[in-house]
Short mmCIF file of C-alpha atoms in Angstrom, two decimals:
data_model
loop_
_atom_site.label_atom_id
_atom_site.label_comp_id
_atom_site.label_asym_id
_atom_site.label_seq_id
_atom_site.Cartn_x
_atom_site.Cartn_y
_atom_site.Cartn_z
CA UNK A 14 11.46 67.69 -6.31
CA UNK A 15 13.67 66.07 -3.71
CA UNK A 16 10.79 63.95 -2.41
CA UNK A 17 9.92 62.92 -5.97
CA UNK A 18 13.52 61.90 -6.57
CA UNK A 19 13.56 59.85 -3.32
CA UNK A 20 10.25 58.21 -4.24
CA UNK A 21 11.62 57.37 -7.67
CA UNK A 22 14.75 55.88 -6.13
CA UNK A 23 12.75 53.80 -3.65
CA UNK A 24 10.47 52.61 -6.46
CA UNK A 25 13.52 51.59 -8.49
CA UNK A 26 15.00 49.65 -5.57
CA UNK A 27 11.69 47.88 -4.89
CA UNK A 28 11.27 47.04 -8.58
CA UNK A 29 14.75 45.55 -8.73
CA UNK A 30 14.08 43.60 -5.52
CA UNK A 31 10.83 42.17 -6.90
CA UNK A 32 12.56 41.18 -10.14
CA UNK A 33 15.31 39.51 -8.11
CA UNK A 34 12.78 37.56 -6.01
CA UNK A 35 10.88 36.45 -9.12
CA UNK A 36 14.13 35.35 -10.77
CA UNK A 37 15.20 33.36 -7.72
CA UNK A 38 11.74 31.76 -7.51
CA UNK A 39 11.81 30.75 -11.18
CA UNK A 40 15.33 29.39 -10.74
CA UNK A 41 14.19 27.29 -7.77
CA UNK A 42 11.20 25.97 -9.72
CA UNK A 43 13.52 24.85 -12.51
CA UNK A 44 16.16 23.46 -10.17
CA UNK A 45 13.73 21.81 -7.73
CA UNK A 46 10.65 20.45 -9.55
CA UNK A 47 7.33 19.98 -7.79
CA UNK A 48 7.92 16.26 -7.26
CA UNK A 49 10.77 16.97 -4.84
CA UNK A 50 9.88 17.88 -1.27
CA UNK A 51 12.50 19.09 1.17
CA UNK A 52 10.56 17.74 4.17
CA UNK A 53 9.49 14.41 2.63
CA UNK A 54 12.37 12.35 1.31
CA UNK A 55 14.14 8.99 1.09
CA UNK A 56 17.76 9.29 2.31
CA UNK A 57 20.33 7.83 -0.09
CA UNK A 58 21.82 5.90 2.84
CA UNK A 59 18.43 4.24 3.44
CA UNK A 60 17.63 3.23 -0.15
CA UNK A 61 18.95 -0.07 -1.51
CA UNK A 62 18.41 -2.74 -4.17
CA UNK A 63 19.62 -6.34 -3.84
CA UNK A 64 18.86 -9.94 -4.83
CA UNK A 65 17.20 -11.74 -1.93
CA UNK A 66 17.85 -15.31 -0.79
CA UNK A 67 15.56 -16.70 -3.49
CA UNK A 68 17.07 -14.56 -6.25
CA UNK A 69 14.21 -12.02 -6.38
CA UNK A 70 15.41 -8.46 -6.89
CA UNK A 71 14.20 -6.35 -3.99
CA UNK A 72 14.21 -2.59 -3.35
CA UNK A 73 13.96 -1.28 0.21
CA UNK A 74 13.92 2.22 1.60
CA UNK A 75 12.62 4.58 4.24
CA UNK A 76 10.28 7.56 3.77
CA UNK A 77 10.90 10.41 6.20
CA UNK A 78 8.10 12.88 6.89
CA UNK A 79 9.51 15.93 8.67
CA UNK A 80 6.40 18.05 8.23
CA UNK A 81 3.95 19.01 10.97
CA UNK A 82 1.13 17.18 9.16
CA UNK A 83 0.35 13.60 8.17
CA UNK A 84 0.62 12.55 4.55
CA UNK A 85 0.23 9.62 2.15
CA UNK A 86 3.26 9.21 -0.14
CA UNK A 87 3.34 7.65 -3.58
CA UNK A 88 6.73 6.16 -4.43
CA UNK A 89 7.69 5.43 -8.03
CA UNK A 90 10.80 3.28 -8.42
CA UNK A 91 12.59 2.68 -11.72
CA UNK A 92 15.38 0.18 -12.37
CA UNK A 93 17.62 -0.16 -15.42
CA UNK A 94 18.14 -3.85 -16.13
CA UNK A 95 20.29 -4.60 -19.20
CA UNK A 96 19.17 -1.35 -20.84
CA UNK A 97 15.50 -2.07 -20.08
CA UNK A 98 13.70 0.29 -17.72
CA UNK A 99 11.24 -1.33 -15.32
CA UNK A 100 9.02 0.91 -13.19
CA UNK A 101 6.66 0.19 -10.30
CA UNK A 102 4.60 2.49 -8.09
CA UNK A 103 3.83 1.94 -4.41
CA UNK A 104 1.00 3.76 -2.64
CA UNK A 105 2.37 3.83 0.89
CA UNK A 106 0.51 3.93 4.21
CA UNK A 107 -0.35 7.24 5.96
CA UNK A 108 2.77 8.63 7.68
CA UNK A 109 2.19 10.83 10.76
CA UNK A 110 4.08 14.08 11.26
CA UNK A 111 7.78 13.76 12.15
CA UNK A 112 7.75 10.00 11.52
CA UNK A 113 9.57 7.47 9.29
CA UNK A 114 7.99 4.37 7.73
CA UNK A 115 10.06 1.86 5.67
CA UNK A 116 8.90 0.12 2.49
CA UNK A 117 9.83 -2.98 0.48
CA UNK A 118 9.08 -3.74 -3.18
CA UNK A 119 9.84 -6.91 -5.20
CA UNK A 120 10.88 -6.96 -8.90
CA UNK A 121 10.77 -10.61 -10.09
CA UNK A 122 11.11 -9.37 -13.70
CA UNK A 123 14.73 -8.38 -13.12
CA UNK A 124 17.51 -10.91 -13.81
CA UNK A 125 20.57 -8.84 -14.82
CA UNK A 126 23.92 -8.98 -13.06
CA UNK A 127 24.09 -5.28 -12.20
CA UNK A 128 20.67 -3.61 -12.06
CA UNK A 129 20.78 0.14 -11.47
CA UNK A 130 18.21 1.60 -9.07
CA UNK A 131 17.32 5.14 -10.11
CA UNK A 132 16.40 7.89 -7.68
CA UNK A 133 12.83 7.36 -6.48
CA UNK A 134 10.13 9.79 -7.59
CA UNK A 135 8.25 10.80 -4.45
CA UNK A 136 4.92 12.61 -4.30
CA UNK A 137 2.41 12.99 -1.51
CA UNK A 138 -0.98 14.34 -0.46
CA UNK A 139 -1.84 15.67 2.96
CA UNK A 140 -4.24 13.52 4.93
CA UNK A 141 -6.14 13.39 8.18
CA UNK A 142 -6.60 9.65 7.78
CA UNK A 143 -5.42 7.94 10.93
CA UNK A 144 -2.29 5.83 10.87
CA UNK A 145 -2.47 2.27 12.19
CA UNK A 146 -2.96 2.66 15.98
CA UNK A 147 -0.18 0.26 16.95
CA UNK A 148 2.72 1.33 19.14
CA UNK A 149 6.10 -0.38 19.42
CA UNK A 150 7.07 -0.83 23.07
CA UNK A 151 10.63 0.44 23.47
CA UNK A 152 11.83 -1.27 26.64
CA UNK A 153 14.11 -4.15 27.65
CA UNK A 154 11.88 -6.63 25.78
CA UNK A 155 13.07 -5.16 22.45
CA UNK A 156 16.16 -7.33 21.91
CA UNK A 157 18.51 -7.86 18.93
CA UNK A 158 20.21 -11.28 19.03
CA UNK A 159 23.62 -12.44 17.81
CA UNK A 160 22.10 -14.27 14.82
CA UNK A 161 20.57 -10.99 13.60
CA UNK A 162 16.89 -11.37 14.51
CA UNK A 163 14.96 -9.13 16.89
CA UNK A 164 12.03 -9.70 19.23
CA UNK A 165 9.74 -7.15 20.79
CA UNK A 166 6.18 -6.22 21.70
CA UNK A 167 3.43 -4.08 20.21
CA UNK A 168 0.34 -2.50 21.76
CA UNK A 169 -2.96 -1.47 20.21
CA UNK A 170 -3.42 2.10 21.47
CA UNK A 171 -6.63 2.65 19.49
CA UNK A 172 -10.24 1.80 20.32
CA UNK A 173 -10.83 -0.75 17.55
CA UNK A 174 -9.47 -4.19 16.70
CA UNK A 175 -6.65 -4.16 14.12
CA UNK A 176 -6.53 -7.19 11.81
CA UNK A 177 -3.41 -8.68 10.19
CA UNK A 178 -0.93 -5.95 11.14
CA UNK A 179 2.68 -6.20 9.95
CA UNK A 180 5.69 -4.64 11.62
CA UNK A 181 8.43 -3.29 9.37
CA UNK A 182 11.90 -2.22 10.49
CA UNK A 183 15.20 -1.15 8.94
CA UNK A 184 18.09 -3.58 9.49
CA UNK A 185 21.47 -1.83 9.92
CA UNK A 186 24.94 -3.31 9.60
CA UNK A 187 28.41 -2.29 10.74
CA UNK A 188 29.90 -1.73 7.29
CA UNK A 189 26.64 -0.96 5.44
CA UNK A 190 24.15 1.67 6.59
CA UNK A 191 21.11 -0.39 5.58
CA UNK A 192 21.06 -4.14 4.99
CA UNK A 193 17.35 -4.83 4.59
CA UNK A 194 13.81 -3.82 5.49
CA UNK A 195 12.34 -6.79 7.34
CA UNK A 196 8.91 -7.68 8.71
CA UNK A 197 7.41 -10.01 11.28
CA UNK A 198 7.22 -13.54 9.88
CA UNK A 199 4.68 -15.10 12.24
CA UNK A 200 1.18 -13.95 11.43
CA UNK A 201 -0.57 -11.59 13.84
CA UNK A 202 -4.21 -12.31 13.07
CA UNK A 203 -5.58 -9.45 15.17
CA UNK A 204 -4.81 -7.24 18.15
CA UNK A 205 -7.57 -5.90 20.40
CA UNK A 206 -7.60 -2.41 21.98
CA UNK A 207 -5.03 -2.18 24.80
CA UNK A 208 -3.78 -5.71 23.98
CA UNK A 209 -0.01 -6.35 23.94
CA UNK A 210 1.45 -9.01 21.62
CA UNK A 211 4.94 -10.29 20.79
CA UNK A 212 6.62 -10.12 17.38
CA UNK A 213 9.77 -11.55 15.82
CA UNK A 214 11.64 -10.14 12.82
CA UNK A 215 14.40 -11.79 10.78
CA UNK A 216 16.45 -10.16 8.01
CA UNK A 217 16.51 -11.86 4.62
CA UNK A 218 18.90 -14.87 4.72
CA UNK A 219 20.90 -13.27 1.90
CA UNK A 220 22.22 -10.75 4.45
CA UNK A 221 25.72 -11.97 5.25
CA UNK A 222 27.02 -8.93 7.14
CA UNK A 223 26.46 -8.96 10.94
CA UNK A 224 23.40 -6.98 12.06
CA UNK A 225 24.22 -3.99 14.23
CA UNK A 226 20.75 -2.76 15.16
CA UNK A 227 17.14 -2.20 13.97
CA UNK A 228 15.43 1.17 13.59
CA UNK A 229 12.24 2.84 12.33
CA UNK A 230 9.86 0.14 13.59
CA UNK A 231 6.46 0.86 12.03
CA UNK A 232 3.12 -0.91 11.48
CA UNK A 233 1.99 -1.29 7.87
CA UNK A 234 -0.91 -2.97 6.07
CA UNK A 235 0.08 -2.90 2.38
CA UNK A 236 1.93 -6.17 1.87
CA UNK A 237 -0.81 -7.82 -0.24
CA UNK A 238 0.77 -8.85 -3.56
CA UNK A 239 -1.26 -8.83 -6.82
CA UNK A 240 -0.69 -11.65 -9.35
CA UNK A 241 -1.99 -12.25 -12.88
CA UNK A 242 -1.97 -15.69 -14.54
CA UNK A 243 -3.17 -16.77 -17.99
CA UNK A 244 -6.36 -18.86 -17.79
CA UNK A 245 -8.64 -20.18 -20.53
CA UNK A 246 -7.58 -17.57 -23.06
CA UNK A 247 -7.76 -14.63 -20.68
CA UNK A 248 -6.18 -13.19 -17.55
CA UNK A 249 -7.06 -14.26 -14.02
CA UNK A 250 -6.19 -11.67 -11.34
CA UNK A 251 -5.75 -12.66 -7.70
CA UNK A 252 -3.82 -11.56 -4.60
CA UNK A 253 -1.98 -13.07 -1.66
CA UNK A 254 -0.64 -12.04 1.72
CA UNK A 255 2.19 -14.10 3.20
CA UNK A 256 5.51 -14.13 5.00
CA UNK A 257 6.63 -16.42 2.15
CA UNK A 258 7.19 -15.51 -1.51
CA UNK A 259 5.42 -17.06 -4.52
CA UNK A 260 6.35 -16.92 -8.21
CA UNK A 261 5.71 -18.53 -11.62
CA UNK A 262 1.91 -18.69 -11.28
CA UNK A 263 0.42 -20.91 -13.98
CA UNK A 264 -2.92 -22.60 -14.64
CA UNK A 265 -2.90 -26.21 -15.91
CA UNK A 266 -5.50 -28.94 -16.51
CA UNK A 267 -7.89 -26.77 -18.55
CA UNK A 268 -7.65 -23.96 -16.02
CA UNK A 269 -8.77 -26.01 -13.01
CA UNK A 270 -5.39 -26.17 -11.22
CA UNK A 271 -3.14 -23.28 -10.22
CA UNK A 272 0.56 -23.98 -9.63
CA UNK A 273 3.20 -21.72 -8.07
CA UNK A 274 6.66 -22.04 -6.61
CA UNK A 275 6.76 -21.04 -2.94
CA UNK A 276 9.69 -20.09 -0.72
CA UNK A 277 9.99 -19.48 3.01
CA UNK A 278 13.62 -18.67 3.73
CA UNK A 279 13.13 -17.90 7.42
CA UNK A 280 13.63 -20.21 10.43
CA UNK A 281 10.03 -19.62 11.54
CA UNK A 282 6.64 -20.94 10.52
CA UNK A 283 4.70 -18.34 8.56
CA UNK A 284 1.35 -18.19 6.73
CA UNK A 285 -0.16 -17.76 3.28
CA UNK A 286 -3.59 -16.31 2.50
CA UNK A 287 -4.73 -16.31 -1.15
CA UNK A 288 -7.73 -14.33 -2.39
CA UNK A 289 -9.47 -15.50 -5.58
CA UNK A 290 -12.45 -14.03 -7.45
CA UNK A 291 -15.29 -16.57 -7.78
CA UNK A 292 -16.43 -18.02 -11.09
CA UNK A 293 -19.65 -19.64 -9.89
CA UNK A 294 -19.20 -19.18 -6.15
CA UNK A 295 -19.43 -22.97 -5.69
CA UNK A 296 -15.72 -23.80 -6.01
CA UNK A 297 -14.26 -26.37 -3.63
CA UNK A 298 -10.48 -26.23 -3.40
CA UNK A 299 -7.72 -28.66 -2.43
CA UNK A 300 -4.13 -27.69 -1.61
CA UNK A 301 -0.89 -29.67 -1.95
CA UNK A 302 2.79 -28.78 -1.63
CA UNK A 303 5.12 -31.09 -3.55
CA UNK A 304 2.00 -33.26 -4.14
CA UNK A 305 1.42 -33.76 -0.39
CA UNK A 306 -1.96 -32.62 1.03
CA UNK A 307 -1.90 -29.51 3.20
CA UNK A 308 -4.36 -28.55 5.93
CA UNK A 309 -6.03 -25.32 4.87
CA UNK A 310 -9.07 -23.14 5.49
CA UNK A 311 -11.41 -22.10 2.67
CA UNK A 312 -13.67 -19.15 3.37
CA UNK A 313 -15.51 -16.33 1.63
CA UNK A 314 -15.31 -12.66 2.64
CA UNK A 315 -17.99 -9.96 2.62
CA UNK A 316 -17.03 -9.05 -0.94
CA UNK A 317 -17.73 -12.61 -2.12
CA UNK A 318 -14.03 -13.35 -2.70
CA UNK A 319 -12.65 -16.80 -1.92
CA UNK A 320 -9.82 -17.14 0.60
CA UNK A 321 -7.50 -20.13 0.87
CA UNK A 322 -5.17 -19.95 3.90
CA UNK A 323 -2.62 -22.36 5.38
CA UNK A 324 0.61 -22.45 7.40
CA UNK A 325 4.04 -22.55 5.72
CA UNK A 326 6.86 -24.50 7.36
CA UNK A 327 10.17 -22.86 8.32
CA UNK A 328 12.96 -22.76 5.71
CA UNK A 329 10.82 -24.62 3.18
CA UNK A 330 10.17 -24.46 -0.52
CA UNK A 331 8.13 -26.41 -3.03
CA UNK A 332 5.49 -26.48 -5.73
CA UNK A 333 2.10 -25.27 -4.52
CA UNK A 334 -0.96 -26.68 -6.29
CA UNK A 335 -4.47 -25.39 -5.66
CA UNK A 336 -7.12 -27.43 -7.47
CA UNK A 337 -10.87 -26.91 -7.70
CA UNK A 338 -11.06 -23.87 -9.96
CA UNK A 339 -13.86 -23.98 -12.48
CA UNK A 340 -13.16 -23.59 -16.19
CA UNK A 341 -13.43 -20.13 -17.67
CA UNK A 342 -12.95 -16.72 -16.14
CA UNK A 343 -14.86 -14.85 -13.43
CA UNK A 344 -17.98 -13.09 -14.74
CA UNK A 345 -17.63 -9.40 -15.48
CA UNK A 346 -17.89 -7.53 -12.22
CA UNK A 347 -20.21 -4.52 -11.82
CA UNK A 348 -18.64 -1.11 -12.40
CA UNK A 349 -19.01 -0.29 -8.72
CA UNK A 350 -17.97 -2.81 -6.02
CA UNK A 351 -20.72 -4.02 -3.70
CA UNK A 352 -19.01 -2.59 -0.62
CA UNK A 353 -19.49 0.95 -1.95
CA UNK A 354 -23.22 0.30 -2.43
CA UNK A 355 -23.36 -1.10 1.09
CA UNK A 356 -21.62 2.07 2.33
CA UNK A 357 -24.27 4.13 0.53
CA UNK A 358 -27.03 2.29 2.40
CA UNK A 359 -25.24 2.80 5.73
CA UNK A 360 -24.64 6.48 4.96
CA UNK A 361 -28.29 7.17 4.14
CA UNK A 362 -29.25 5.69 7.52
CA UNK A 363 -26.52 7.64 9.39
CA UNK A 364 -24.54 4.52 10.30
CA UNK A 365 -21.30 5.95 8.86
CA UNK A 366 -19.96 9.50 8.44
CA UNK A 367 -19.81 11.62 5.28
CA UNK A 368 -16.05 11.08 5.00
CA UNK A 369 -16.38 7.28 5.24
CA UNK A 370 -18.94 7.26 2.42
CA UNK A 371 -16.81 9.61 0.32
CA UNK A 372 -13.79 7.33 0.68
CA UNK A 373 -15.71 4.95 -1.57
CA UNK A 374 -16.39 7.73 -4.09
CA UNK A 375 -12.71 8.69 -4.00
CA UNK A 376 -11.88 5.03 -4.72
CA UNK A 377 -14.01 5.22 -7.89
CA UNK A 378 -12.08 8.29 -9.06
CA UNK A 379 -8.75 6.57 -8.40
CA UNK A 380 -9.86 3.50 -10.39
CA UNK A 381 -11.10 5.64 -13.27
CA UNK A 382 -14.72 4.49 -12.89
CA UNK A 383 -15.70 8.14 -12.40
CA UNK A 384 -13.88 10.80 -14.39
CA UNK A 385 -14.10 14.60 -14.36
CA UNK A 386 -11.73 16.48 -16.67
CA UNK A 387 -9.45 18.91 -14.84
CA UNK A 388 -10.35 17.56 -11.41
CA UNK A 389 -7.68 18.37 -8.85
CA UNK A 390 -6.62 16.32 -5.84
CA UNK A 391 -8.47 17.57 -2.76
CA UNK A 392 -7.36 16.71 0.77
CA UNK A 393 -9.90 14.83 2.89
CA UNK A 394 -10.35 17.76 5.27
CA UNK A 395 -11.87 19.74 2.36
CA UNK A 396 -14.24 17.01 1.11
CA UNK A 397 -17.91 18.05 1.05
CA UNK A 398 -21.19 16.40 0.06
CA UNK A 399 -24.66 17.92 0.62
CA UNK A 400 -27.04 16.04 2.88
CA UNK A 401 -29.76 16.01 0.20
CA UNK A 402 -27.58 13.68 -1.91
CA UNK A 403 -28.58 10.91 0.53
CA UNK A 404 -31.84 10.64 -1.40
CA UNK A 405 -29.97 9.76 -4.62
CA UNK A 406 -27.66 7.40 -2.72
CA UNK A 407 -30.72 5.71 -1.19
CA UNK A 408 -32.34 5.21 -4.62
CA UNK A 409 -29.09 3.67 -5.86
CA UNK A 410 -28.63 1.33 -2.85
CA UNK A 411 -32.24 0.17 -3.35
CA UNK A 412 -31.52 -0.34 -7.10
CA UNK A 413 -34.15 2.22 -8.14
CA UNK A 414 -31.47 3.80 -10.34
CA UNK A 415 -28.60 2.10 -12.18
CA UNK A 416 -24.86 2.25 -11.57
CA UNK A 417 -24.54 4.48 -14.66
CA UNK A 418 -27.19 6.88 -13.32
CA UNK A 419 -25.35 7.10 -10.00
CA UNK A 420 -21.98 7.65 -11.75
CA UNK A 421 -23.48 10.40 -13.95
CA UNK A 422 -24.96 12.12 -10.89
CA UNK A 423 -21.58 12.12 -9.13
CA UNK A 424 -19.73 13.41 -12.22
CA UNK A 425 -22.22 16.25 -12.81
CA UNK A 426 -22.23 17.39 -9.19
CA UNK A 427 -18.42 17.29 -8.99
CA UNK A 428 -18.22 19.38 -12.21
CA UNK A 429 -20.59 21.93 -10.63
CA UNK A 430 -18.53 21.81 -7.38
CA UNK A 431 -21.64 20.83 -5.42
CA UNK A 432 -19.71 17.75 -4.33
CA UNK A 433 -16.07 18.46 -3.49
CA UNK A 434 -13.76 15.44 -3.40
#
């Protein structure tokens, strides 16, 4: 009887302990929702909104990853502007373990006197995707000058050429913890393996407080800015990459001329590279700034997109005009971009790995081209595709089956968990 009484007492204690643990767990779930991560966060002292030199509202911050694994964060930023809530989402670059990488996001829609930046919503997925293999050289060549700019050097520590890298850094003041997140202004076209190149960073000219130091230097590759302008009764989507800022995009002259206002507030020459979808593929462009001709390069990339690139003078502004667009809108693009079909051909001939091919399939899920109800996010390390699927991919790359047939095959095999992505 004594042993039964002791067992009953122990059972009671354990039951109460389990109930206590469950209660605490439920309390923590309510208090700390899934979107908050103790080891991935944006410090309040490194999160700021301000109007830049050209009057564009800008939000800067720094994502800290204190986990022992790499991750890709998604940052959702909301701002209250005269009782209107404006929200934008930034898919950031891969952040290695125990590393910080800053970010910068523009809100040209905001014009109020006192915008309120709400706490950022931060989510992430684990990744094994490599970060940009560029290393900042921390030695005596990394110098902050009295006027607030910094110069330094970077090295490509990988085994492949890196094209168009940008270097971001947090700018700190004496009175204010964070003044700005700034990037290199002069274009770095490419950096070869083991090559060492110089960079120069200036804070936004709106920064009036003296610069104390820079921190969290990091390479990024997500500064391409999407733009939509009305054209011939529809919408014309394009993108640009630049150390300058462009606004008020508008088509005139029956949709054959694109105008924008451009600003380069920095005391250095920078660059602009615009990417336009083709209408016929025979467009021939001309570029002027304030109606003066500009030397530029027109080229076409492997995706068939037009590129118009030129240099932008230091501390300059003006009206950019690009003429030579054809009337109308670009033809409807295929459901699946050509580069994914090219990847399929390379995969079937063992020129690229399974994971490289499946990055294209993952892209189709993210864009909503392929949809499977209830599909969960799967980390890359758990992706799987059977080798026999190469036959279907080969038929598709050779156009023996349609895009819809290929999409249906992917959706069915993902539903059956034969393909895991």
